[in-house]
Short mmCIF file of C-alpha atoms in Angstrom, two decimals:
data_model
loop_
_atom_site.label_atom_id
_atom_site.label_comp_id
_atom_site.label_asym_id
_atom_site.label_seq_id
_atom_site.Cartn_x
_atom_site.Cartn_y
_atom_site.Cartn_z
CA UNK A 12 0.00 0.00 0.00
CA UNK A 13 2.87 2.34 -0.26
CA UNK A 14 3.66 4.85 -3.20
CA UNK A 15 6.77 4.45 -5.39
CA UNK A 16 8.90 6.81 -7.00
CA UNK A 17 11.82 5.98 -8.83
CA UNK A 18 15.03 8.25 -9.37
CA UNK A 19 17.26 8.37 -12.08
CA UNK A 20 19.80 10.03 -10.20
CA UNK A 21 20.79 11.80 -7.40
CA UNK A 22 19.90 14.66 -8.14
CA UNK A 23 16.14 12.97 -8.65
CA UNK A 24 16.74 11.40 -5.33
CA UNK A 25 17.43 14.76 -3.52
CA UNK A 26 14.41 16.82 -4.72
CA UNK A 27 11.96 13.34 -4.32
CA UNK A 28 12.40 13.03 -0.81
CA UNK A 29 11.83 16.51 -0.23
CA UNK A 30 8.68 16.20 -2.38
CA UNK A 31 7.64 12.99 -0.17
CA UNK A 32 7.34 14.50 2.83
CA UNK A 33 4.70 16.75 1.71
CA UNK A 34 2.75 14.08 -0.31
CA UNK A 35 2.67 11.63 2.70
CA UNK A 36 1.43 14.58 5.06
CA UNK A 37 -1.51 15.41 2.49
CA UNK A 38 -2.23 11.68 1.47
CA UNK A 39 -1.19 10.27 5.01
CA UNK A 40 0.43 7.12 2.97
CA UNK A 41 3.84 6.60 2.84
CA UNK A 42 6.05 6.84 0.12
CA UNK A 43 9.21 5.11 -1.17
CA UNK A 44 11.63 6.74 -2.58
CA UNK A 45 13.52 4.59 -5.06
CA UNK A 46 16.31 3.86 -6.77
CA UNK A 47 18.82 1.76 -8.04
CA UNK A 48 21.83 0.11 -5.99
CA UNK A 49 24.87 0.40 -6.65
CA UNK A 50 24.50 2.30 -9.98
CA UNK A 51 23.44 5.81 -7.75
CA UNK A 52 23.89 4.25 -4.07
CA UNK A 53 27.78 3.81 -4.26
CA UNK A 54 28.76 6.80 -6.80
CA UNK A 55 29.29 9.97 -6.59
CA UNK A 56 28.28 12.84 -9.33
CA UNK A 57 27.06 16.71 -8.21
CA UNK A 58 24.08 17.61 -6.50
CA UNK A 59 22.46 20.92 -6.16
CA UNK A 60 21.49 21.25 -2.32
CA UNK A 61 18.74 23.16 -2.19
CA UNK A 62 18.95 26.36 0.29
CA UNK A 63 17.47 25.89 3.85
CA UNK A 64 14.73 28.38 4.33
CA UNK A 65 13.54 27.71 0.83
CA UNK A 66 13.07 24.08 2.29
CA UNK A 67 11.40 25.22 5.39
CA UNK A 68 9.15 27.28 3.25
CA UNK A 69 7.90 24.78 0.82
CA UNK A 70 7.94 22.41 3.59
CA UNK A 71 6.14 24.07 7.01
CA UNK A 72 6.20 22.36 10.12
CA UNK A 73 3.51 19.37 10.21
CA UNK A 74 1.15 18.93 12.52
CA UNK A 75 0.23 15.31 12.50
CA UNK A 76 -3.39 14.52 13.38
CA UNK A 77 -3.06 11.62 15.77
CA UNK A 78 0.31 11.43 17.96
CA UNK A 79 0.75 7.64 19.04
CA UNK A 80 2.59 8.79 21.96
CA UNK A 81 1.33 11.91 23.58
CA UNK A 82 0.09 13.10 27.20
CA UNK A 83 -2.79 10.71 26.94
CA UNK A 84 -1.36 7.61 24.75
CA UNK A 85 -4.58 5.55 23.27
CA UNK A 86 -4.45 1.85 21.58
CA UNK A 87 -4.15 2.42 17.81
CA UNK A 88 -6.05 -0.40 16.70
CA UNK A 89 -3.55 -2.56 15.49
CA UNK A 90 -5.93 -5.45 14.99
CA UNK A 91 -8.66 -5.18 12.10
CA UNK A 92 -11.64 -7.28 12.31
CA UNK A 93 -13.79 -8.75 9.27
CA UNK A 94 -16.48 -6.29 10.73
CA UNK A 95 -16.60 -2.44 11.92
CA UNK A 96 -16.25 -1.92 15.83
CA UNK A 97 -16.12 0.65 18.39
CA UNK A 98 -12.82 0.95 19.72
CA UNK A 99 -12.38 1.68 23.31
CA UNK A 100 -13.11 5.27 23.31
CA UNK A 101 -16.62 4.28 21.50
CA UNK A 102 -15.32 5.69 17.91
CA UNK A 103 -16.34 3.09 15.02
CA UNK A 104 -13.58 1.44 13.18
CA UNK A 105 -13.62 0.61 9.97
CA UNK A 106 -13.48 -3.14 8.44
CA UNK A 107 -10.19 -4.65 7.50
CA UNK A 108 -11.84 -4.89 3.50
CA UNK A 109 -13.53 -1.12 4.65
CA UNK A 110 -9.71 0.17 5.43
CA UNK A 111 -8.39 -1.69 2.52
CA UNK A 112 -10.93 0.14 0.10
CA UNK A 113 -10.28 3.22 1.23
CA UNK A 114 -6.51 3.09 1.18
CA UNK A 115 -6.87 2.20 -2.55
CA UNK A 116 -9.16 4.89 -2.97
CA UNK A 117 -6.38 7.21 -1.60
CA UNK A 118 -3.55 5.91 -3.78
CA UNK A 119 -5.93 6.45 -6.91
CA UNK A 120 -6.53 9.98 -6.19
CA UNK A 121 -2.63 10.47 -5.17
CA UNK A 122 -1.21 10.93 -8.87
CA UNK A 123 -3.23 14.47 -8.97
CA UNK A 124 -1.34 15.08 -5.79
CA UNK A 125 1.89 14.23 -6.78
CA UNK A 126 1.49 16.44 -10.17
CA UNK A 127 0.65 19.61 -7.93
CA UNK A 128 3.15 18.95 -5.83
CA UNK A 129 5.82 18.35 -8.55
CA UNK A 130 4.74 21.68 -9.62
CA UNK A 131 4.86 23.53 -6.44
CA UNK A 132 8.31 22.29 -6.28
CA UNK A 133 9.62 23.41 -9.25
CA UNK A 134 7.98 26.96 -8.68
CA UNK A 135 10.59 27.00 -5.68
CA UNK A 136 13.48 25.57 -7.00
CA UNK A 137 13.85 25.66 -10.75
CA UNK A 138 12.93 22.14 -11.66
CA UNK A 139 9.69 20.95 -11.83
CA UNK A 140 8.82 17.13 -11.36
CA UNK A 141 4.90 17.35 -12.52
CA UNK A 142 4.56 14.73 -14.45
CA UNK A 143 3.89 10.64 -14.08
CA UNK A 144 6.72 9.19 -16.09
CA UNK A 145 9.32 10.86 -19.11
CA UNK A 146 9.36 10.74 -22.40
CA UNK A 147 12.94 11.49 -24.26
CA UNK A 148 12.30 11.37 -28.79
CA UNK A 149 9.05 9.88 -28.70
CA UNK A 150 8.07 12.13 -31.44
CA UNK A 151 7.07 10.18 -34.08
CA UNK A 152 8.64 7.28 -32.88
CA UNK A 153 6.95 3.87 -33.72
CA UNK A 154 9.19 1.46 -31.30
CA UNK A 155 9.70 2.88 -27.72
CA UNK A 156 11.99 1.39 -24.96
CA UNK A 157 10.09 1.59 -21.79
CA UNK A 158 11.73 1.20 -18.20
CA UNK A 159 12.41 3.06 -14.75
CA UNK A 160 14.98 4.43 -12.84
CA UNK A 161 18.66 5.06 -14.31
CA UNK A 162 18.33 2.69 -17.00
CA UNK A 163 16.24 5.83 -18.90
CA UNK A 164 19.69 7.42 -18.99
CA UNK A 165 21.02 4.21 -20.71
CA UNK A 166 18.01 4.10 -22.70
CA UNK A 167 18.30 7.53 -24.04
CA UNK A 168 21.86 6.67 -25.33
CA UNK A 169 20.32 3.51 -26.79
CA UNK A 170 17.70 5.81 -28.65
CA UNK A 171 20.08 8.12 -29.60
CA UNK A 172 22.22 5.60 -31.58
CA UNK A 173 19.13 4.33 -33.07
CA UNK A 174 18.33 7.39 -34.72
CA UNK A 175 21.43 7.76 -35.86
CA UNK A 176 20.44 4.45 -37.72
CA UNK A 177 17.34 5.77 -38.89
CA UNK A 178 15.38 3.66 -36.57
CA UNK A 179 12.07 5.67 -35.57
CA UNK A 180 12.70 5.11 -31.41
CA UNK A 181 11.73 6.91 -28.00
CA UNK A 182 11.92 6.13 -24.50
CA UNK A 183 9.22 6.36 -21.84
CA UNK A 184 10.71 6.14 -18.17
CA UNK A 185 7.96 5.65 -15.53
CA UNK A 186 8.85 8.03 -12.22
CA UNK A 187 5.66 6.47 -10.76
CA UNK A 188 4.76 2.82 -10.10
CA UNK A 189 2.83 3.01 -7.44
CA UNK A 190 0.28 4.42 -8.45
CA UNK A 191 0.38 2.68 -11.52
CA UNK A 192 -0.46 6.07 -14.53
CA UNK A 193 -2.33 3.42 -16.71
CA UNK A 194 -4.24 5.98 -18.35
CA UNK A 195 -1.00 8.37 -18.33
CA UNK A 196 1.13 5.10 -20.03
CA UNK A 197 -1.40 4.08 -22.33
CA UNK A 198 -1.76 7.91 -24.25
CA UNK A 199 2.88 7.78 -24.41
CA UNK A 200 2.50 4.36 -25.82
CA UNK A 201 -0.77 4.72 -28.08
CA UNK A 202 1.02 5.52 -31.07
CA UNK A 203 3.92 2.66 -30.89
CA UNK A 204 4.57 -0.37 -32.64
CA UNK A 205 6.71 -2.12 -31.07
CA UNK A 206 7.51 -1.74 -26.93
CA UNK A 207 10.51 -3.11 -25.94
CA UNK A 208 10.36 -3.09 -21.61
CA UNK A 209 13.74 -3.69 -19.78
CA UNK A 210 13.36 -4.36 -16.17
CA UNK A 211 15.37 -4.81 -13.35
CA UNK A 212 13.53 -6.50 -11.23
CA UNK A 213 11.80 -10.36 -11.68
CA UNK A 214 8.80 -11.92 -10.48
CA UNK A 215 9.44 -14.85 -10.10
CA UNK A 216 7.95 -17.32 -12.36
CA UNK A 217 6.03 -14.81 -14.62
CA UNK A 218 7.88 -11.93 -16.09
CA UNK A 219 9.30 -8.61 -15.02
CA UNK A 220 6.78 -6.16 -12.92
CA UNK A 221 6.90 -3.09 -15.24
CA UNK A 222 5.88 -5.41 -18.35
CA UNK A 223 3.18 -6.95 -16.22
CA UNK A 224 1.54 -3.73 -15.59
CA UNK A 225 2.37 -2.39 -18.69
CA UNK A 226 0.64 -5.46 -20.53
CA UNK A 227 -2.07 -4.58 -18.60
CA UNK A 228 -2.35 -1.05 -19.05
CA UNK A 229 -2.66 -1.50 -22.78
CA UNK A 230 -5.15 -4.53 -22.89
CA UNK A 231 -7.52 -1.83 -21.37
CA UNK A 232 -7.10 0.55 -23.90
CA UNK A 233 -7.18 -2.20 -26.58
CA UNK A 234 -3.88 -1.19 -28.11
CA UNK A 235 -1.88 -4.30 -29.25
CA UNK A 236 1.46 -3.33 -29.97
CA UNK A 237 3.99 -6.15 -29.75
CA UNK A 238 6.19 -6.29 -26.39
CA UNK A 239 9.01 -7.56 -25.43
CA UNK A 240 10.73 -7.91 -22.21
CA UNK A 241 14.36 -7.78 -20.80
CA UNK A 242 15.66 -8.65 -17.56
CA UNK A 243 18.64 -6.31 -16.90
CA UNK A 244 20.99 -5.17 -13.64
CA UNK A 245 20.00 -7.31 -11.37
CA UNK A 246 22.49 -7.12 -8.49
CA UNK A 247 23.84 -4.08 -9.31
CA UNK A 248 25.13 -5.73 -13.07
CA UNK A 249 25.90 -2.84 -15.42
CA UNK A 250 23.83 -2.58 -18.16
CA UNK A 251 25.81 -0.88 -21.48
CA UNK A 252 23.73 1.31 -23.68
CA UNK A 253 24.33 -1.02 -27.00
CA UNK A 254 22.88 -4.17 -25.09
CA UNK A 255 19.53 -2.18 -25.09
CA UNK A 256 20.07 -1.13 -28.81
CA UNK A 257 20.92 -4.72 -29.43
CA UNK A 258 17.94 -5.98 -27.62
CA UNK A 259 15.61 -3.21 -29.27
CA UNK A 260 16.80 -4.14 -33.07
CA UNK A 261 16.24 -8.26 -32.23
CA UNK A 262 12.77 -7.32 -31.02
CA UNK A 263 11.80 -5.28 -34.09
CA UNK A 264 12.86 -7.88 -36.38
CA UNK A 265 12.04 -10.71 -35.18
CA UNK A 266 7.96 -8.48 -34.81
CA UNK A 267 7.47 -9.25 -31.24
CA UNK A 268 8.47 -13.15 -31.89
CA UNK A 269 10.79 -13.70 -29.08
CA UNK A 270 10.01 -15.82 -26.01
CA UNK A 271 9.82 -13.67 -23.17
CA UNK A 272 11.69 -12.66 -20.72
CA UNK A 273 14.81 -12.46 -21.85
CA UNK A 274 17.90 -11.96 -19.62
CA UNK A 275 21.01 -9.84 -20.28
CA UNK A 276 24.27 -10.04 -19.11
CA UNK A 277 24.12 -13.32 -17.06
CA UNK A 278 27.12 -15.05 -16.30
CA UNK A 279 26.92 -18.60 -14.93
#
């Protein structure tokens, strides 16, 4: 039940947890703020640190609206029943499936929340974040490389090379996964071909989450554009901008026919 942003690089890191503070105090759900090991945890490049009191400004101090531990400490509920109840003080509780509903209710309604907020920020500091996921030469591209976190930097390079080729590319990065911008992914993808996904991440017996989702996401729209899926990095494995062009060009040609997922990079 927890939002998900994902970085693609410090800099992105910086500014997002700034930004997550004040989406958790308006939405009251908590937030993580991702990104990729090794690749951004364990190097160093520059960082604009944002000034203080600009901080303090966009950020006020919050005032929370319970306190677990204050001059008259209550039970929080910790256990949910099937049905509502009156908790000791004689306030009804909702259901566990009643709490459930409403905390997806919340997460739908956060990507409006994280737009403004994205916004707000870059009013303040120069760079504005309002926005769901990137886009880098999607224009008039027919076979876009879709993935999260740093490997959009490697997939930009990857498109860039293509081009070069004369290949019609783009790449959509997601910033948000949780919630999932369905409606936001289906409109970047609506005019592609081909959608090649690289993911770092496996579940386990299926396929990699973002193509999941993404498969998904399109099925609702009814757009049937072939898709392909790559399992990259895992472990902090470096992933080279010419095994996604690579990967890209065998997915084109061969129209979608390759079994998926594929791995890349794996040494046994």
């Amino acid at each position: 039940g927890w939002m998900q942003i994902y970085c693609r690089d410090n800099q992105e890191i910086m500014d997002s947890i700034i930004m997550a503070y004040k989406i958790c105090e308006q939405l009251h759900v908590p937030m993580m703020v991702c990104f990729d090991g090794f690749v951004l945890s364990h190097t160093v490049m520059p960082v604009e640190i944002p000034d203080q009191k600009q901080v303090d400004a966009f950020l006020p101090s919050y005032v929370p609206h319970l306190q677990v531990d204050g001059p008259d400490p209550i039970n929080i509920n910790p256990v949910m029943l099937a049905d509502p109840r009156a908790n000791a003080q004689g306030v009804s509780c909702p259901s566990y499936m009643g709490f459930r509903m409403r905390l997806q209710e919340t997460l739908e309604s956060a990507g409006d929340v994280i737009l403004n907020v994205g916004r707000e920020f870059g009013e303040v500091f120069g760079r504005s974040y309002e926005c769901l996921l990137w886009k880098y030469r999607t224009e008039g591209a027919d076979t876009i490389l879709l993935t999260m976190g740093s490997l959009a930097n490697e997939a930009s390079l990857a498109v860039d090379a293509l081009r070069e080729k004369g290949w019609k590319a783009g790449v959509v990065a997601l910033r948000v996964f949780r919630p999932f911008p369905a409606a936001t992914l289906r409109q970047a993808l609506s005019k592609a071909k081909h959608v090649v996904i690289f993911d770092k991440n496996i579940s386990y017996g299926n396929e990699g989450a973002t193509c999941t989702e993404t498969k998904a996401a399109l099925f609702e729209g009814g757009l049937r554009p072939t898709v392909t899926n790559y399992i990259v990095g895992l472990g902090g494995k470096n992933v080279a901008a010419a095994d996604l062009e690579a990967a890209t060009i065998k997915s084109v040609e061969q129209k979608g026919q390759v079994s998926t997922p594929q791995w890349i990079g794996v040494a046994v």
